[in-house]
Short mmCIF file of C-alpha atoms in Angstrom, two decimals:
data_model
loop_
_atom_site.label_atom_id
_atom_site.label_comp_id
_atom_site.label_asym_id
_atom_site.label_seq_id
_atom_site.Cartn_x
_atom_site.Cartn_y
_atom_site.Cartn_z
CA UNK A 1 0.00 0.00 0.00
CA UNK A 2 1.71 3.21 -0.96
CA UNK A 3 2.53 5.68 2.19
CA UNK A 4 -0.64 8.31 1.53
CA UNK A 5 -2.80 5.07 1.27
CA UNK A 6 -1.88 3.99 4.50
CA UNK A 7 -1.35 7.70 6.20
CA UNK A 8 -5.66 7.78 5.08
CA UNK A 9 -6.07 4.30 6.41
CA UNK A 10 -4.29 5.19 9.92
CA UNK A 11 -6.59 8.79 10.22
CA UNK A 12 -10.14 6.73 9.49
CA UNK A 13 -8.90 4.37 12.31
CA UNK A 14 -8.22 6.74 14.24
CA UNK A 15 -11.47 8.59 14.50
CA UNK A 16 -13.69 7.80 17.22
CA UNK A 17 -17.18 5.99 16.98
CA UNK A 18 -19.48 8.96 18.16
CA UNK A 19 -17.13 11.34 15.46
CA UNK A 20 -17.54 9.18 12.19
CA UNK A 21 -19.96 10.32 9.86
CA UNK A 22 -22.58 8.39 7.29
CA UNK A 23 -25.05 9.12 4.59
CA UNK A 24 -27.99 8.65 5.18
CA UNK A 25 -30.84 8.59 2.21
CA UNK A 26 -34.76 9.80 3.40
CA UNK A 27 -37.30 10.39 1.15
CA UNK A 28 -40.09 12.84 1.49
CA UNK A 29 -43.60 11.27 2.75
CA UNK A 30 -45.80 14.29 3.14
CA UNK A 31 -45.60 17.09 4.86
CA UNK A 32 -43.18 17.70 6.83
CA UNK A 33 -42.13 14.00 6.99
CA UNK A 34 -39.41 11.67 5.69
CA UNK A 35 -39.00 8.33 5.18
CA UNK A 36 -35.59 6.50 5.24
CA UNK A 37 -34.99 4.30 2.21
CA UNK A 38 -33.53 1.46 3.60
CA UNK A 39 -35.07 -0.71 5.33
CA UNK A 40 -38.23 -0.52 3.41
CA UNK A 41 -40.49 -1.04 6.74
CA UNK A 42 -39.34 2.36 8.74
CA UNK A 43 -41.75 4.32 9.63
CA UNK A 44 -42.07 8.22 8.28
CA UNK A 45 -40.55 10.52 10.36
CA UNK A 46 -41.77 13.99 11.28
CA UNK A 47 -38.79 16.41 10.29
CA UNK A 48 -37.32 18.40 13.16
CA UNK A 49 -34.10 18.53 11.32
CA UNK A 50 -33.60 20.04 7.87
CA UNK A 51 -33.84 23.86 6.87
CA UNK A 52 -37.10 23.97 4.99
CA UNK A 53 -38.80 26.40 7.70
CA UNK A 54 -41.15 27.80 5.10
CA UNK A 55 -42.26 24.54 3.45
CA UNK A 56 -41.58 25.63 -0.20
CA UNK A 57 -39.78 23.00 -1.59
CA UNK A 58 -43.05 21.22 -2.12
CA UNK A 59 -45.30 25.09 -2.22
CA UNK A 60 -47.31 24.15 -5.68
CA UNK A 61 -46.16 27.38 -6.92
CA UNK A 62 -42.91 26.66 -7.08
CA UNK A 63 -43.14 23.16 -7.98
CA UNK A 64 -44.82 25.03 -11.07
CA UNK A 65 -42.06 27.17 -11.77
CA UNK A 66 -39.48 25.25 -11.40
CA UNK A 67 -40.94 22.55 -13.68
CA UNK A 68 -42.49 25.62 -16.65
CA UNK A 69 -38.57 26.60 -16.26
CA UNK A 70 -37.39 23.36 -17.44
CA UNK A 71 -40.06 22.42 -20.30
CA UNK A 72 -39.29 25.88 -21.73
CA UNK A 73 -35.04 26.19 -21.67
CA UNK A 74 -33.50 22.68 -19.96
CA UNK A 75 -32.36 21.50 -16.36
CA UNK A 76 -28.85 23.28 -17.06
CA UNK A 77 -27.40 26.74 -18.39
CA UNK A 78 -24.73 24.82 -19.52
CA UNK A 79 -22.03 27.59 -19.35
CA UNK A 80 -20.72 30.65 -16.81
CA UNK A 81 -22.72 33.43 -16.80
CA UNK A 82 -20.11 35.42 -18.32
CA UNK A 83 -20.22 32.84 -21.67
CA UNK A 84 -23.69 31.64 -22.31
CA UNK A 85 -25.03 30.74 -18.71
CA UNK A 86 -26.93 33.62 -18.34
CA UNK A 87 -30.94 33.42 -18.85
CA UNK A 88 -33.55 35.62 -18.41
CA UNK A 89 -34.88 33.98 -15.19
CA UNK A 90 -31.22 35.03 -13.75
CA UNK A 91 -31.69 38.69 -14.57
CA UNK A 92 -35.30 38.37 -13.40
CA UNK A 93 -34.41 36.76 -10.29
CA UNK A 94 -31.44 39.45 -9.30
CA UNK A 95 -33.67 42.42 -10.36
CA UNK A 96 -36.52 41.32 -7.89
CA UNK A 97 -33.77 40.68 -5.43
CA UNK A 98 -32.23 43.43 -5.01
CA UNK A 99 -35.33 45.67 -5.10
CA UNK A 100 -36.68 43.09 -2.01
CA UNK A 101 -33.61 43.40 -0.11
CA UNK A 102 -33.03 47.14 -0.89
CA UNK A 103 -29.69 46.71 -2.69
CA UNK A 104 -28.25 47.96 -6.06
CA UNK A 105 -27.03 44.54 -7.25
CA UNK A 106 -27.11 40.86 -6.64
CA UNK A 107 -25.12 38.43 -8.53
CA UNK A 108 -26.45 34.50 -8.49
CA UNK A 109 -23.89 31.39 -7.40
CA UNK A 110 -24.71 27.78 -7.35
CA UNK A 111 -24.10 27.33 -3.86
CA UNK A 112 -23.86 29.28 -0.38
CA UNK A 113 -20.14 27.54 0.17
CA UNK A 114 -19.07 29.29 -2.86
CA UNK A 115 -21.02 32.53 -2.50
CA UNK A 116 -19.67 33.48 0.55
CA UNK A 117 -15.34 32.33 -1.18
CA UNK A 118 -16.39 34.58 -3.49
CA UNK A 119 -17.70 37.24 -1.04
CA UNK A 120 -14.49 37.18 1.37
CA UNK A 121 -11.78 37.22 -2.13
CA UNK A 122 -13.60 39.98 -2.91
CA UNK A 123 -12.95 42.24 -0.12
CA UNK A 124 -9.68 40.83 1.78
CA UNK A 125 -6.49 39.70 0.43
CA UNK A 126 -2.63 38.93 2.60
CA UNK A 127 -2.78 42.72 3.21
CA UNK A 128 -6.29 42.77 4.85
CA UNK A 129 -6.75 41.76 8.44
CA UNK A 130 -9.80 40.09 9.07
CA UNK A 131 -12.13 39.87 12.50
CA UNK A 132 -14.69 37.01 12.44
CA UNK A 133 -17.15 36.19 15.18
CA UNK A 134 -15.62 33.15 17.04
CA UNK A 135 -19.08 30.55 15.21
CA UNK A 136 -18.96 31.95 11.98
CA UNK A 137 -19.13 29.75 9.30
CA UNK A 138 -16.95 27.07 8.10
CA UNK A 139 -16.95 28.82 4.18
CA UNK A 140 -15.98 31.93 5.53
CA UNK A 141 -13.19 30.79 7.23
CA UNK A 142 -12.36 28.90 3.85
CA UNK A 143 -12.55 32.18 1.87
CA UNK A 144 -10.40 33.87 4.73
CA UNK A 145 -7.66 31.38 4.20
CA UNK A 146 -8.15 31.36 0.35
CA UNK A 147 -7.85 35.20 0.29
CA UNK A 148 -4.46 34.81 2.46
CA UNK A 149 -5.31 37.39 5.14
CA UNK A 150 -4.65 37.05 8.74
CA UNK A 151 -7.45 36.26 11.08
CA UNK A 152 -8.44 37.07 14.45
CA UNK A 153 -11.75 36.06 16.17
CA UNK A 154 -13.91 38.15 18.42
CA UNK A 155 -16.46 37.18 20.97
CA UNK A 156 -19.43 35.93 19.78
CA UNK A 157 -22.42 38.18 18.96
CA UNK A 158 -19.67 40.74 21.47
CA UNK A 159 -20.00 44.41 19.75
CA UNK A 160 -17.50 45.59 22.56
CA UNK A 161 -15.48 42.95 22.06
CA UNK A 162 -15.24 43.18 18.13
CA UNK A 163 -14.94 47.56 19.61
CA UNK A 164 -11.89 46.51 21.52
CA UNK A 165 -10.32 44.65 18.54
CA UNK A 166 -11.19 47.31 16.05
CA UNK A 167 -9.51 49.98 17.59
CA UNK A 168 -5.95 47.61 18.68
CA UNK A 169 -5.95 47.05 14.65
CA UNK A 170 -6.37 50.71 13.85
CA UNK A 171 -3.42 51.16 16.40
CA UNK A 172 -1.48 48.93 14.79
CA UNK A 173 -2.00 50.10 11.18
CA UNK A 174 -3.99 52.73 10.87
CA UNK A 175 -4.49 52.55 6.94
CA UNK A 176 -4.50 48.65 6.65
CA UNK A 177 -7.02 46.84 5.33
CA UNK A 178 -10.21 45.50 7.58
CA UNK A 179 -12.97 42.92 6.79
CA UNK A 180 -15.51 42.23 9.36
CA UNK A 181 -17.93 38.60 9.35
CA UNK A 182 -21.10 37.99 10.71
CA UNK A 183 -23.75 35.78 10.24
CA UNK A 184 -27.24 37.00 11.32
CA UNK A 185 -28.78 33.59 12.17
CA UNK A 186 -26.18 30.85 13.69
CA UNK A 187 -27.17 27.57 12.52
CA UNK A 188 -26.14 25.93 14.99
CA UNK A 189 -26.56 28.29 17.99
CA UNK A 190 -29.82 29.43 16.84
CA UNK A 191 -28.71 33.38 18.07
CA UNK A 192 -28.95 36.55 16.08
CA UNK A 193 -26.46 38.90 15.61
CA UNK A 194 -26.43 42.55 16.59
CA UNK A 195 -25.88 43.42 13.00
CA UNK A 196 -27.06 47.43 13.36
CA UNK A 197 -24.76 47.52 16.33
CA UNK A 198 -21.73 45.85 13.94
CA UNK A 199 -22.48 47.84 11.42
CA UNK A 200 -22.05 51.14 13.32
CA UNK A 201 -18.56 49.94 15.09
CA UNK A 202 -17.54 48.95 10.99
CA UNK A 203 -18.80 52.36 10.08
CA UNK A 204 -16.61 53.99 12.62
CA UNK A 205 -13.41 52.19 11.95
CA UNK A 206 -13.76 51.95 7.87
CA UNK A 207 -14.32 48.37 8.13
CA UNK A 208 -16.55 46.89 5.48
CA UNK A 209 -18.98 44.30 6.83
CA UNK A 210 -20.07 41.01 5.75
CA UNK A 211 -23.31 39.43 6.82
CA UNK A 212 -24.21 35.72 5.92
CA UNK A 213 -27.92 35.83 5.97
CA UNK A 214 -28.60 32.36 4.92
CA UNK A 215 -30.69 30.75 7.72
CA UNK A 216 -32.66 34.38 8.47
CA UNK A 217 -33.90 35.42 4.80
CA UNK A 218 -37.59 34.52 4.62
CA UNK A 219 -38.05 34.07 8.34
CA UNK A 220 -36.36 37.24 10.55
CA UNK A 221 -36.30 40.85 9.98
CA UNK A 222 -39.07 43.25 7.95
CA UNK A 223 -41.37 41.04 5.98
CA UNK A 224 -38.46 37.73 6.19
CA UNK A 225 -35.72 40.24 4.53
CA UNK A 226 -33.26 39.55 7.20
CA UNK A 227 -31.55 41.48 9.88
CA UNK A 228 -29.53 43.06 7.74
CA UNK A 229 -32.40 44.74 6.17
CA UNK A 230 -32.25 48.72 5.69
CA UNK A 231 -28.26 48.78 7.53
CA UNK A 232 -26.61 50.63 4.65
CA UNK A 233 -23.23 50.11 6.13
CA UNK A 234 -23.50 46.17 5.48
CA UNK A 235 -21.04 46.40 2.55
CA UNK A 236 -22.25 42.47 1.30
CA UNK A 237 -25.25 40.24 2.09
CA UNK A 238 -24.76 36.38 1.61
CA UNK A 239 -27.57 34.40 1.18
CA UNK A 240 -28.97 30.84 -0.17
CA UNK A 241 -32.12 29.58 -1.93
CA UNK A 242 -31.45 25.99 -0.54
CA UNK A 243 -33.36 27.15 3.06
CA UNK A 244 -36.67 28.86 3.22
CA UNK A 245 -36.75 29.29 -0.40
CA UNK A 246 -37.17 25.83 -0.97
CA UNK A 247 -34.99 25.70 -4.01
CA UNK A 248 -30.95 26.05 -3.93
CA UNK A 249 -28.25 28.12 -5.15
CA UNK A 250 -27.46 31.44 -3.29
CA UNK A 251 -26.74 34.98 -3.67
CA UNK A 252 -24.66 37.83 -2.95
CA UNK A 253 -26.24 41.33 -2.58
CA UNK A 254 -24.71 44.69 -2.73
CA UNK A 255 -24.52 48.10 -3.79
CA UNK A 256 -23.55 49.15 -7.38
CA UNK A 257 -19.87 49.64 -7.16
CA UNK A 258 -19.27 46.30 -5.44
CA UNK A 259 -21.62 44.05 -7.20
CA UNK A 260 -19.77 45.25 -10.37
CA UNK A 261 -16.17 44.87 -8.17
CA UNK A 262 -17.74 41.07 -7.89
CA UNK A 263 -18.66 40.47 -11.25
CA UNK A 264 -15.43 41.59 -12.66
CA UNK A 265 -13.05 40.03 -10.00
CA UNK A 266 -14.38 36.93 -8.80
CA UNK A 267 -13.47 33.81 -10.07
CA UNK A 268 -15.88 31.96 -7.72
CA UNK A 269 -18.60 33.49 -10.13
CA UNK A 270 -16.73 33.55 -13.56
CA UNK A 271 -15.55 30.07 -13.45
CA UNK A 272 -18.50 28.00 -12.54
CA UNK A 273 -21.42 26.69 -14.63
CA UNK A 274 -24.31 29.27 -13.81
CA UNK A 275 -27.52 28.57 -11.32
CA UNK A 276 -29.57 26.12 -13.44
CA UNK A 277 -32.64 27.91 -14.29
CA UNK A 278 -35.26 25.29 -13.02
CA UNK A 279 -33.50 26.16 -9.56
CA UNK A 280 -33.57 30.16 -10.29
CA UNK A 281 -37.55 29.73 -11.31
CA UNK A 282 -38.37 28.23 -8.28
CA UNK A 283 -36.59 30.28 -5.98
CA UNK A 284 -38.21 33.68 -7.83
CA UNK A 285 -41.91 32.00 -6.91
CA UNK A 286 -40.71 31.43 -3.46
CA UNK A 287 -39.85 35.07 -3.33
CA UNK A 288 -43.17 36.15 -4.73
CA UNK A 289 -44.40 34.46 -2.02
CA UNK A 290 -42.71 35.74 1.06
CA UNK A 291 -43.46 39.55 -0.70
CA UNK A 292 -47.66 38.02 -0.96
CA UNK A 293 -47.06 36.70 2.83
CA UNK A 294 -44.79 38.86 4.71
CA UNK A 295 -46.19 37.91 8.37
CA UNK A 296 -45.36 34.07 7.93
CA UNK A 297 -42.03 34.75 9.43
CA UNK A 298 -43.74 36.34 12.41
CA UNK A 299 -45.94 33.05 12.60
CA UNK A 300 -43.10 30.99 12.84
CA UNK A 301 -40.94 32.98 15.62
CA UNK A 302 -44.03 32.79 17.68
CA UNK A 303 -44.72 28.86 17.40
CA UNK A 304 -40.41 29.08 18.01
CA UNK A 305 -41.34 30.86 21.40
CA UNK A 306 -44.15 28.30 22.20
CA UNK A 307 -41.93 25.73 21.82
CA UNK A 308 -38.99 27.50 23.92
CA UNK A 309 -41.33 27.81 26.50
CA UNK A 310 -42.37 24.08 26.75
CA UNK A 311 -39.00 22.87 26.66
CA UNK A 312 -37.91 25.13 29.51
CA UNK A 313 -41.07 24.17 31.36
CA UNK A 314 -40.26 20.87 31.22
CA UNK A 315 -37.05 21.37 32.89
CA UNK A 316 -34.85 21.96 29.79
CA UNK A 317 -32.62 24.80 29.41
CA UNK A 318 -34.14 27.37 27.29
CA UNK A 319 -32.66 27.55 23.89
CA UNK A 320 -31.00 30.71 22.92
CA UNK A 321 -32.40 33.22 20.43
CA UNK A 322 -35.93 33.54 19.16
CA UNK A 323 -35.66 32.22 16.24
CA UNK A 324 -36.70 28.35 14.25
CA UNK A 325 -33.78 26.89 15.20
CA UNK A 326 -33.64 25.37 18.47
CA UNK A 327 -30.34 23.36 19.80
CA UNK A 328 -30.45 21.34 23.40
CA UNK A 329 -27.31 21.36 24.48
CA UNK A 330 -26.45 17.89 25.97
CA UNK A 331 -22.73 17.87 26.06
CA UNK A 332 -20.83 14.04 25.40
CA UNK A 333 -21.46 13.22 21.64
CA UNK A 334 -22.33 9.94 22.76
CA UNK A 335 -25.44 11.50 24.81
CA UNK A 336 -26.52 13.58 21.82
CA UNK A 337 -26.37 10.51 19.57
CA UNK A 338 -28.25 8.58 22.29
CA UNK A 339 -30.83 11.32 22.11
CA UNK A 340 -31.04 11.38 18.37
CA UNK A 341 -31.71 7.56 18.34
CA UNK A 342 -34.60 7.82 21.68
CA UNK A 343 -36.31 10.25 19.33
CA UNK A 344 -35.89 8.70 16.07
CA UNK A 345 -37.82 5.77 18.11
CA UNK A 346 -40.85 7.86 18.35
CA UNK A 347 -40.70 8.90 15.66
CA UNK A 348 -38.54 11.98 15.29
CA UNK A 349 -35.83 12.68 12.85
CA UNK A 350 -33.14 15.17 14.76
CA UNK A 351 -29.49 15.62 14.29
CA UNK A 352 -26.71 15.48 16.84
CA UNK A 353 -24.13 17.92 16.34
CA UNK A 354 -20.79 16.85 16.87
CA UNK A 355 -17.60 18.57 16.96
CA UNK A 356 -16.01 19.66 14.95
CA UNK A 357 -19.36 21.56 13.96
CA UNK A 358 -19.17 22.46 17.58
CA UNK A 359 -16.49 23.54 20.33
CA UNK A 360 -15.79 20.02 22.05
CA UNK A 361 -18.20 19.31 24.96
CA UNK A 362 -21.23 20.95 23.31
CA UNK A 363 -22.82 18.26 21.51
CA UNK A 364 -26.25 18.94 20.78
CA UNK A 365 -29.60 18.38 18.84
CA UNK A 366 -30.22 20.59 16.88
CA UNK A 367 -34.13 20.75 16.29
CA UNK A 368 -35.45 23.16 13.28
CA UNK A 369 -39.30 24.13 13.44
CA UNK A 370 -41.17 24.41 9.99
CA UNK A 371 -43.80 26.23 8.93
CA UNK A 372 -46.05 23.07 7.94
CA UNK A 373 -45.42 20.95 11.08
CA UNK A 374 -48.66 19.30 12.69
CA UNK A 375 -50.49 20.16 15.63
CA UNK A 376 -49.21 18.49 18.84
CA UNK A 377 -45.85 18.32 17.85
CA UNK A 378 -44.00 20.09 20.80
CA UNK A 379 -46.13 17.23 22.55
CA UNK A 380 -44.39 14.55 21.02
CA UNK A 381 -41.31 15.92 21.09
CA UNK A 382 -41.43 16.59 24.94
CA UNK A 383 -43.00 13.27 25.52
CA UNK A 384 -40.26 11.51 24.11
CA UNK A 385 -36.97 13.85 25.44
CA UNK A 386 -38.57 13.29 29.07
CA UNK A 387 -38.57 15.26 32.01
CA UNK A 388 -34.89 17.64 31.20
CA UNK A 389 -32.13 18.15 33.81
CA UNK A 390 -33.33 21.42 35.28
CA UNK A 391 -36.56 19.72 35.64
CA UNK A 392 -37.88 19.35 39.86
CA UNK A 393 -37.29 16.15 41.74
CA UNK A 394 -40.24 14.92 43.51
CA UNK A 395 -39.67 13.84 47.65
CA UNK A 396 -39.13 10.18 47.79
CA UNK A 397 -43.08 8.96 49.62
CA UNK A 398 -41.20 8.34 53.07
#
């Protein structure tokens, strides 16, 4: 066995039981359930676990669009934009973008990994130091070590900290280069950011910001449009049609002078086969949607706070942030696992989220509410977790 054979070989043995990862295939079985495909006699699962908080992947109207899209021009664009790639529904779909989010210009990508590559090489290179909330990402720390710049991490969702950092870089070099990253809605934490309050301490130091808004468009902010929504000194916003659009592909939006920066510069967008258009139809009807139902984000963080109060009722600790994503922190891997398989048995799909998704001793489940979920399912959910650690122990009967 040649060396790098073995060298793989050695790592995979390495890896502990509760680290190794699978595949796993599930099929959908109505709404808001899956069915895993094998073994042929499991039972649907109600689906507490993927990103779909709107339910639009199977909305009729942009099943419709998505499948009008494809009779009329193909599944592919077959080509970069900059070559032949570029179809109307693109154009359409930036134009009604950018005049939803309130930005001069939005350029498609195939993917949110590559969206946000693109996004950091476009604003930091070795010369540019770069200050990233401690859970951002892992594709923005890619595109920070892509780009070559130096990186330092501030607190999370800290303004004073991120203050404190700012000004000991300014002190340092006064003209260098700065880059600021954010998300708006962790994915894993399920906390918001202070973006207005980032924004203002970028402002101040002449640090151009980037937001990822990928789990917050459709569901937080002014009619779903994010928290980043109206904070002119956001220089980019990052987002993905894979979540509550229902669709996939993503987006970067901007004003005029750096969309064009983006478009001329950035390989992650010149280089790649363009958004098919089935996708790019789909996730334009999923926008008219959210613009026909602006409050259904507001629906959703209150059935997030109903469900934040059960769980703490019932002696869990409360989850963070008041949004539709929902972690219980439960510490050993091997406990989170053990939870994910107790509520797979009654019928529950959840993740458990491992390091190193997570700092090491945070393992969690991760549970993600949906727009289309049935009634009674905090119920089952709380009947299966079981009474949580914070919960009160009842006197022994003497």
């Amino acid at each position: 066995m040649p060396p790098w054979r073995q060298q793989l070989r050695d790592a995979l043995a390495a890896l502990p039981a509760a680290r190794s990862r699978a595949l796993r295939t599930l099929e959908p079985a109505g709404a808001a359930s899956l069915q895993p495909a094998p073994p042929d006699d499991a039972l649907p699962l109600l689906d507490l676990a993927s990103n779909d908080y709107l339910g639009l992947s199977r909305h009729p109207a942009v099943l419709a669009a998505a499948a009008a899209e494809l009779a009329a021009g193909g599944l592919g664009a077959g080509a970069s934009r900059l070559v032949t790639g570029t179809r109307p529904i693109h154009q359409q779909l930036e134009a009604a973008l950018a005049a939803w989010l309130g930005r001069e210009r939005v350029l498609l990508f195939p993917s949110g990994f590559q969206a946000n590559l693109a996004a950091v090489a476009s604003l930091a290179d070795r010369h540019t130091l770069v200050l990233a909330d401690r859970l951002i990402h892992h594709s923005l720390l890619v595109g920070v070590r892509a780009s070559g710049a130096r990186l330092r991490r501030f607190a999370h969702n800290d303004p004073a900290d991120l203050e404190r950092r700012l000004h000991a870089a300014r002190r340092e070099r006064p003209d260098g280069r700065l880059l600021v990253l954010c998300e708006s809605l962790y994915s894993m934490e399920g906390t918001s950011a202070p973006v207005a309050a980032l924004a203002a301490l970028c402002l101040r130091h002449d640090a151009p910001l980037l937001v990822d808004e990928a789990h917050a468009l459709g569901v937080l902010g002014p009619g779903g449009r994010g928290l980043a929504h109206g904070v002119s000194p956001v220089a980019i916003v990052s987002g993905t049609f894979g979540k509550a659009f229902g669709s996939g592909g993503a987006f970067l939006a901007a004003d005029a002078l750096v969309g064009d920066w983006l478009l001329q510069s950035s390989g992650a967008f010149r280089y790649t086969t363009a958004l098919a258009p089935p996708l790019a139809a789909g996730a334009l009807a999923a926008l008219r949607h959210l613009e026909a139902t602006p409050s259904v984000g507001l629906a959703l963080a209150e059935r997030a706070a109903r469900w934040r109060d059960g769980l703490e009722a019932a002696g869990w600790p409360r989850p963070p942030g008041d949004g539709p994503i929902l972690p219980l922190l439960l510490g050993a891997d091997a406990e989170a696992l053990a939870a994910q398989r107790r509520l797979e048995a009654a019928g529950l799909l959840t993740v458990a989220i491992r390091p190193p998704t997570v700092p090491e001793g945070t393992a969690r489940l991760r549970l993600v509410l949906r727009q289309d979920l049935p009634t009674g399912s905090l119920e089952r959910l709380l009947a299966a977790l079981g009474p949580g650690p914070l919960a009160p122990r009842h006197a022994l009967a003497p």
